[in-house]
Short mmCIF file of C-alpha atoms and ligand atoms in Angstrom, two decimals:
data_model
loop_
_atom_site.label_atom_id
_atom_site.label_comp_id
_atom_site.label_asym_id
_atom_site.label_seq_id
_atom_site.Cartn_x
_atom_site.Cartn_y
_atom_site.Cartn_z
CA MET A 1 155.08 83.50 7.47
CA SER A 2 151.91 84.72 9.16
CA THR A 3 149.23 82.27 10.26
CA PRO A 4 145.82 82.60 8.57
CA THR A 5 142.99 83.57 10.92
CA VAL A 6 139.30 82.75 11.24
CA LYS A 7 136.71 85.31 12.35
CA LEU A 8 134.76 84.41 15.49
CA ASN A 9 131.14 85.35 16.22
CA ASP A 10 132.29 88.12 18.58
CA GLY A 11 134.27 89.80 15.78
CA SER A 12 137.73 88.73 16.96
CA GLU A 13 140.20 86.78 14.84
CA ILE A 14 141.58 83.41 15.94
CA PRO A 15 144.75 81.95 14.32
CA ALA A 16 143.69 78.88 12.33
CA ILE A 17 146.29 76.55 13.87
CA ALA A 18 147.18 76.12 17.54
CA PHE A 19 150.02 74.48 19.45
CA GLY A 20 148.63 72.49 22.38
CA THR A 21 150.09 71.72 25.80
CA GLY A 22 147.83 68.72 26.52
CA THR A 23 148.26 65.10 25.36
CA ALA A 24 152.03 64.61 24.84
CA LEU A 25 152.88 67.58 27.09
CA PHE A 26 150.22 66.91 29.76
CA GLY A 27 151.65 67.62 33.23
CA LYS A 28 155.12 68.21 31.82
CA ASP A 29 157.55 71.10 31.75
CA CYS A 30 156.64 72.48 28.31
CA THR A 31 158.81 75.61 28.55
CA ASP A 32 161.21 74.61 25.76
CA ALA A 33 158.44 73.22 23.55
CA ILE A 34 156.50 76.49 23.82
CA ARG A 35 159.56 78.63 23.17
CA LEU A 36 160.34 76.52 20.10
CA ALA A 37 156.74 76.65 18.86
CA ILE A 38 156.54 80.45 19.24
CA ASN A 39 159.96 81.05 17.71
CA SER A 40 158.98 78.82 14.79
CA GLY A 41 155.87 80.90 14.11
CA PHE A 42 153.01 79.54 16.25
CA THR A 43 151.03 82.40 17.82
CA HIS A 44 147.99 80.42 19.05
CA LEU A 45 148.76 78.44 22.23
CA ASP A 46 146.20 76.00 23.62
CA GLY A 47 146.49 75.34 27.35
CA ALA A 48 144.16 74.13 30.09
CA GLN A 49 143.96 74.19 33.87
CA ALA A 50 143.68 70.40 33.81
CA TYR A 51 146.98 70.02 31.92
CA ASN A 52 148.75 71.06 35.10
CA ASN A 53 151.45 72.96 33.21
CA GLU A 54 150.12 76.51 32.85
CA ALA A 55 153.09 77.98 34.74
CA PHE A 56 155.45 76.25 32.27
CA LEU A 57 153.36 77.61 29.40
CA GLY A 58 153.84 81.07 30.96
CA ASP A 59 157.60 80.42 31.26
CA GLY A 60 157.75 79.40 27.60
CA ILE A 61 155.96 82.60 26.56
CA LYS A 62 158.43 84.69 28.57
CA ALA A 63 161.40 82.75 27.18
CA ALA A 64 160.23 83.32 23.60
CA GLY A 65 160.09 87.06 24.23
CA LYS A 66 157.31 87.72 21.74
CA PRO A 67 154.97 90.65 22.60
CA ARG A 68 151.72 89.56 24.27
CA SER A 69 149.76 91.39 21.55
CA GLU A 70 151.16 88.97 18.94
CA LEU A 71 150.03 85.86 20.81
CA TYR A 72 146.63 84.20 21.08
CA LEU A 73 146.38 82.44 24.40
CA VAL A 74 143.74 79.86 25.35
CA THR A 75 143.02 78.13 28.63
CA LYS A 76 140.16 75.91 29.76
CA LEU A 77 138.13 75.60 32.94
CA LYS A 78 139.07 72.39 34.74
CA PRO A 79 136.33 69.73 34.37
CA GLY A 80 134.26 69.48 37.53
CA LEU A 81 134.66 73.12 38.57
CA LYS A 82 131.42 75.02 39.20
CA ALA A 83 130.08 78.47 38.35
CA ALA A 84 131.43 79.82 41.64
CA ASP A 85 134.96 78.68 40.67
CA VAL A 86 135.08 80.24 37.23
CA LYS A 87 136.55 83.64 38.14
CA THR A 88 138.91 82.45 40.88
CA SER A 89 140.30 79.67 38.71
CA LEU A 90 140.78 82.01 35.76
CA VAL A 91 142.58 84.58 37.93
CA ASP A 92 144.84 81.75 39.13
CA SER A 93 145.50 80.73 35.50
CA LEU A 94 146.32 84.33 34.55
CA GLN A 95 148.87 84.49 37.38
CA LYS A 96 150.50 81.24 36.26
CA LEU A 97 150.53 82.35 32.63
CA GLY A 98 151.86 85.81 33.55
CA VAL A 99 149.20 87.69 31.58
CA ASP A 100 146.25 90.02 32.33
CA PHE A 101 143.75 88.23 30.12
CA VAL A 102 143.38 85.17 27.92
CA ASP A 103 142.18 85.50 24.35
CA LEU A 104 139.85 82.53 24.74
CA PHE A 105 138.54 80.74 27.83
CA LEU A 106 136.74 77.43 27.27
CA ILE A 107 134.64 75.20 29.50
CA HIS A 108 136.82 72.09 29.07
CA ALA A 109 133.93 69.65 29.29
CA PRO A 110 130.22 69.90 30.05
CA PRO A 111 129.05 68.94 33.54
CA ARG A 112 128.03 65.29 33.72
CA GLY A 113 126.49 63.02 36.30
CA PRO A 114 124.18 63.84 39.18
CA VAL A 115 124.18 67.56 39.95
CA LYS A 116 123.61 68.82 43.49
CA PRO A 117 121.43 71.95 43.61
CA GLU A 118 124.30 73.95 45.14
CA ASP A 119 126.52 73.04 42.16
CA GLY A 120 124.33 75.06 39.80
CA THR A 121 123.24 74.28 36.26
CA ILE A 122 125.10 74.32 32.96
CA GLN A 123 123.40 77.71 32.37
CA ASP A 124 124.89 79.04 35.64
CA LEU A 125 128.30 77.86 34.48
CA TRP A 126 127.92 79.64 31.16
CA HIS A 127 126.69 82.84 32.85
CA ALA A 128 129.85 82.81 34.99
CA MET A 129 131.86 82.55 31.74
CA GLU A 130 129.93 85.55 30.37
CA ALA A 131 130.81 87.49 33.53
CA VAL A 132 134.59 86.96 33.16
CA HIS A 133 134.28 88.00 29.52
CA THR A 134 132.46 91.19 30.54
CA GLU A 135 135.21 91.89 33.08
CA GLY A 136 137.81 91.61 30.32
CA LEU A 137 139.60 88.60 31.80
CA ALA A 138 138.76 86.56 28.68
CA LYS A 139 138.41 88.30 25.31
CA SER A 140 136.34 85.43 23.93
CA ILE A 141 134.54 82.56 25.63
CA GLY A 142 133.64 79.12 24.38
CA VAL A 143 133.22 75.45 25.19
CA SER A 144 134.87 72.11 24.55
CA ASN A 145 133.50 68.58 24.20
CA PHE A 146 129.96 69.99 24.05
CA THR A 147 127.33 67.82 22.32
CA VAL A 148 124.34 69.27 20.49
CA GLU A 149 122.30 68.80 23.70
CA ASP A 150 124.90 70.71 25.72
CA LEU A 151 124.91 73.53 23.15
CA LYS A 152 121.10 73.60 23.22
CA ALA A 153 121.16 73.91 27.00
CA ILE A 154 122.96 77.27 26.77
CA ALA A 155 121.29 78.46 23.54
CA GLY A 156 119.67 81.85 23.86
CA SER A 157 122.28 83.11 26.33
CA LYS A 158 123.49 86.69 25.94
CA ILE A 159 126.77 85.47 24.41
CA PRO A 160 126.86 82.36 22.20
CA PRO A 161 130.03 80.24 22.50
CA ALA A 162 132.68 81.52 20.10
CA VAL A 163 134.37 78.10 19.80
CA ASN A 164 133.54 74.45 20.53
CA GLN A 165 136.76 72.42 20.70
CA ILE A 166 136.00 68.77 19.97
CA GLU A 167 137.64 65.58 18.74
CA LEU A 168 137.33 65.94 14.98
CA HIS A 169 138.99 63.71 12.40
CA PRO A 170 137.74 61.38 9.64
CA PHE A 171 136.92 58.56 12.11
CA ALA A 172 134.85 60.93 14.22
CA VAL A 173 132.29 61.87 11.60
CA PRO A 174 129.12 59.78 11.17
CA GLY A 175 129.53 56.32 9.66
CA PRO A 176 127.73 52.98 9.91
CA PHE A 177 127.07 51.49 13.34
CA TYR A 178 128.75 48.15 13.91
CA ASP A 179 127.39 46.98 17.24
CA MET A 180 125.21 48.03 20.14
CA ALA A 181 128.09 49.23 22.26
CA GLU A 182 129.29 51.47 19.49
CA MET A 183 125.77 52.76 18.88
CA LEU A 184 125.29 53.50 22.56
CA TYR A 185 128.63 55.24 22.71
CA ARG A 186 127.68 57.40 19.76
CA TYR A 187 124.33 58.11 21.30
CA ILE A 188 126.04 59.44 24.39
CA TRP A 189 128.75 61.35 22.63
CA LYS A 190 127.10 62.15 19.30
CA ALA A 191 129.18 62.35 16.19
CA ALA A 192 131.22 65.41 15.34
CA GLU A 193 129.43 66.53 12.23
CA PRO A 194 126.00 67.37 13.75
CA ILE A 195 127.79 69.24 16.55
CA VAL A 196 129.68 71.35 14.03
CA LYS A 197 126.50 71.97 12.02
CA TYR A 198 124.36 72.89 15.03
CA GLY A 199 126.99 75.27 16.41
CA ARG A 200 127.49 76.97 13.09
CA GLU A 201 123.74 77.45 12.54
CA ASN A 202 122.98 78.53 16.11
CA GLY A 203 125.15 81.44 17.14
CA GLY A 204 127.97 80.90 14.66
CA THR A 205 130.15 78.76 16.95
CA VAL A 206 133.42 77.88 15.21
CA PRO A 207 134.63 74.27 15.69
CA ALA A 208 138.20 73.58 16.78
CA SER A 209 139.59 70.10 16.14
CA TYR A 210 141.82 68.25 18.55
CA GLY A 211 143.16 64.78 17.76
CA GLY A 212 142.98 65.68 14.07
CA LEU A 213 145.94 63.47 13.18
CA SER A 214 144.45 60.43 14.97
CA PRO A 215 143.97 58.26 11.86
CA LEU A 216 147.73 58.54 11.23
CA VAL A 217 149.14 58.53 14.75
CA ARG A 218 146.59 56.58 16.83
CA ALA A 219 145.15 54.14 14.29
CA ALA A 220 148.01 53.77 11.84
CA GLY A 221 147.45 51.34 8.98
CA GLY A 222 143.73 52.05 8.84
CA PRO A 223 141.61 52.96 5.80
CA VAL A 224 142.31 56.72 5.91
CA ASP A 225 146.09 56.14 5.60
CA GLU A 226 145.57 54.55 2.20
CA VAL A 227 143.85 57.53 0.57
CA LEU A 228 146.26 60.21 1.84
CA PRO A 229 149.50 59.49 -0.12
CA PRO A 230 148.09 59.96 -3.67
CA ILE A 231 146.47 63.23 -2.54
CA ALA A 232 149.76 64.32 -0.94
CA GLU A 233 151.56 63.54 -4.18
CA ARG A 234 149.18 65.62 -6.31
CA LEU A 235 149.36 68.54 -3.87
CA GLY A 236 153.15 68.26 -3.71
CA LYS A 237 153.38 68.58 -7.49
CA ALA A 238 151.06 71.60 -7.43
CA LEU A 239 153.05 73.23 -4.59
CA GLY A 240 156.47 72.40 -5.99
CA LYS A 241 157.67 70.74 -2.77
CA PRO A 242 156.74 67.58 -0.86
CA VAL A 243 153.42 67.49 1.00
CA THR A 244 153.00 64.94 3.80
CA PRO A 245 149.92 62.81 4.65
CA ALA A 246 149.72 64.70 7.98
CA GLN A 247 149.46 67.97 6.09
CA VAL A 248 146.67 66.51 3.94
CA LEU A 249 144.79 65.47 7.08
CA SER A 250 145.21 68.93 8.65
CA LYS A 251 144.02 70.48 5.41
CA TRP A 252 140.94 68.18 5.55
CA VAL A 253 140.23 69.52 9.07
CA SER A 254 140.47 73.11 7.75
CA HIS A 255 138.09 72.24 4.91
CA LYS A 256 135.58 71.20 7.60
CA GLY A 257 135.80 74.81 8.82
CA ALA A 258 137.66 73.88 12.01
CA ILE A 259 140.64 75.41 13.78
CA VAL A 260 143.49 72.85 13.94
CA VAL A 261 144.76 72.16 17.47
CA THR A 262 147.87 70.03 17.31
CA THR A 263 151.25 69.61 19.02
CA SER A 264 154.73 68.21 18.47
CA SER A 265 158.01 67.77 20.27
CA LYS A 266 159.93 67.96 16.99
CA GLU A 267 161.17 71.10 15.27
CA ALA A 268 160.76 69.62 11.77
CA ARG A 269 157.12 68.68 12.49
CA ILE A 270 156.38 72.12 13.99
CA LYS A 271 157.62 73.67 10.73
CA GLU A 272 155.59 71.14 8.71
CA TYR A 273 152.40 72.02 10.62
CA LEU A 274 152.92 75.73 10.02
CA GLU A 275 153.63 75.21 6.33
CA THR A 276 150.27 73.46 5.89
CA SER A 277 148.71 76.86 5.20
CA GLN A 278 150.70 76.98 1.92
CA VAL A 279 149.31 73.61 0.75
CA PRO A 280 146.74 74.04 -2.05
CA ASP A 281 143.09 73.16 -1.40
CA LEU A 282 141.86 69.59 -1.65
CA THR A 283 139.28 68.95 -4.38
CA ALA A 284 135.69 68.06 -3.43
CA GLU A 285 136.44 64.50 -4.61
CA GLU A 286 139.53 64.25 -2.39
CA ILE A 287 137.59 65.51 0.65
CA GLN A 288 134.87 62.97 -0.13
CA ALA A 289 137.42 60.15 -0.49
CA ILE A 290 138.77 60.94 3.02
CA ASP A 291 135.21 61.24 4.42
CA ASP A 292 134.31 57.86 2.88
CA ALA A 293 137.46 56.13 4.18
CA GLY A 294 136.83 57.57 7.66
CA ALA A 295 133.19 56.48 7.64
CA THR A 296 134.18 52.81 7.33
CA GLN A 297 135.35 52.85 10.96
CA HIS A 298 134.28 54.80 13.98
CA LYS A 299 136.93 55.59 16.54
CA ARG A 300 137.31 58.11 19.31
CA PHE A 301 140.47 58.39 21.32
CA PHE A 302 139.80 61.04 23.97
CA MET A 303 137.57 61.78 26.93
CA LYS A 304 135.85 58.37 26.68
CA GLN A 305 136.03 57.69 30.37
CA TYR A 306 134.50 61.04 31.11
CA PHE A 307 131.60 60.60 28.71
CA GLU A 308 130.76 56.92 29.05
P1 NDP B 1 147.26 65.58 16.96
O1 NDP B 1 146.20 64.58 16.67
O2 NDP B 1 147.53 66.63 15.96
O3 NDP B 1 148.58 64.72 17.26
C1 NDP B 1 149.79 65.32 17.55
C2 NDP B 1 150.74 64.23 17.98
O4 NDP B 1 150.97 63.40 16.85
C3 NDP B 1 152.07 64.73 18.46
O5 NDP B 1 152.31 64.15 19.72
C4 NDP B 1 153.08 64.25 17.40
O6 NDP B 1 154.22 63.68 18.02
C5 NDP B 1 152.35 63.14 16.70
N1 NDP B 1 152.60 63.11 15.24
C6 NDP B 1 152.34 64.08 14.35
N2 NDP B 1 152.63 63.69 13.10
C7 NDP B 1 153.08 62.43 13.20
C8 NDP B 1 153.52 61.47 12.27
N3 NDP B 1 153.58 61.75 10.96
N4 NDP B 1 153.91 60.27 12.73
C9 NDP B 1 153.86 59.98 14.05
N5 NDP B 1 153.46 60.84 14.99
C10 NDP B 1 153.06 62.05 14.57
O7 NDP B 1 147.02 66.39 18.30
P2 NDP B 1 146.72 65.86 19.78
O8 NDP B 1 145.60 64.92 19.77
O9 NDP B 1 147.98 65.41 20.39
O10 NDP B 1 146.21 67.13 20.56
C11 NDP B 1 146.75 68.40 20.31
C12 NDP B 1 146.27 69.34 21.38
O11 NDP B 1 144.83 69.38 21.40
C13 NDP B 1 146.63 68.97 22.81
O12 NDP B 1 147.96 69.29 23.12
C14 NDP B 1 145.64 69.81 23.58
O13 NDP B 1 146.09 71.14 23.65
C15 NDP B 1 144.39 69.72 22.71
N6 NDP B 1 143.45 68.67 23.19
C16 NDP B 1 142.26 69.08 23.74
C17 NDP B 1 141.37 68.18 24.26
C18 NDP B 1 140.10 68.66 24.87
O14 NDP B 1 139.41 67.88 25.57
N7 NDP B 1 139.70 69.89 24.63
C19 NDP B 1 141.65 66.73 24.24
C20 NDP B 1 142.90 66.39 23.56
C21 NDP B 1 143.74 67.33 23.07
P3 NDP B 1 155.71 64.24 17.85
O15 NDP B 1 156.03 64.93 19.12
O16 NDP B 1 156.51 63.00 17.63
O17 NDP B 1 155.73 65.16 16.66
#
């Protein structure tokens, strides 16, 4: 079963679902998990310098024995690193991963806080990313956790970001504000939907969603859970085999035009994730029902400390 792909603004193709080495695998020996994911059919592997397990990711790739040309490998610049660190840190990542280039290199998070003149600007950081792309060390370059303001700050650069990887799930699209703290938090972070829209309309940046299963796994029992089972049942009948609520949620993410970045320690779930591409499309009404259920709460689960 081959993974569907999405075309990026630089002409390359990115597999529509990725297996990540952050969250549950953060800082851990992920060799076996990666070998299992690749041997099960994942080709897109999402790593990061900050996950502190790139060498294990490299070991997993070697253990799986799949040709490099059949894999799509992502790493991310560690938050806090400056323009001057971009190339050296990427070369270090390539050594750990055991490859000559990554398919996609992302700025993990935009610079925040007071910036010393010697640290350079966000534009300097992006220009350093453009330089490693030109050198062929990264086939595509992009960003992660960038707000509309961050994207605007690098707009007009020679190369627009190919991808913006953000927290994207039904609770992270705009909904009503409940209190001042929530409103302030949203003001700082911004909601996912305008970020996706701005990126798409300005340079054709493709969104990638992490934390996509959050309503099910991090806020179980919430309003989104209730609308998923009847949709799963209808899709299961149409497909001729059971469809799970997690597959419906991943399908919702795909309908928002985003790459799905997920992970699992379990073989059955890895298979389930990959089989999501066979699940029929949701109807406009079903997508709306999930949007509406998500909009009744607003929750984010990642990077809060960094952004608040
Ligand atoms: P998901 O929201 O897809 O959640 C995946 C997790 O949910 C797994 O740990 C899995 O556990 C569990 N799970 C899946 N289905 C179920 C279920 N039905 N019931 C209970 N548990 C379930 O992805 P993550 O948020 O974990 O992130 C995926 C990847 O995204 C990370 O590894 C990382 O690569 C990237 N990421 C990037 C960030 C960034 O700042 N750019 C931030 C966060 C993540 P199990 O092992 O039991 O299957």
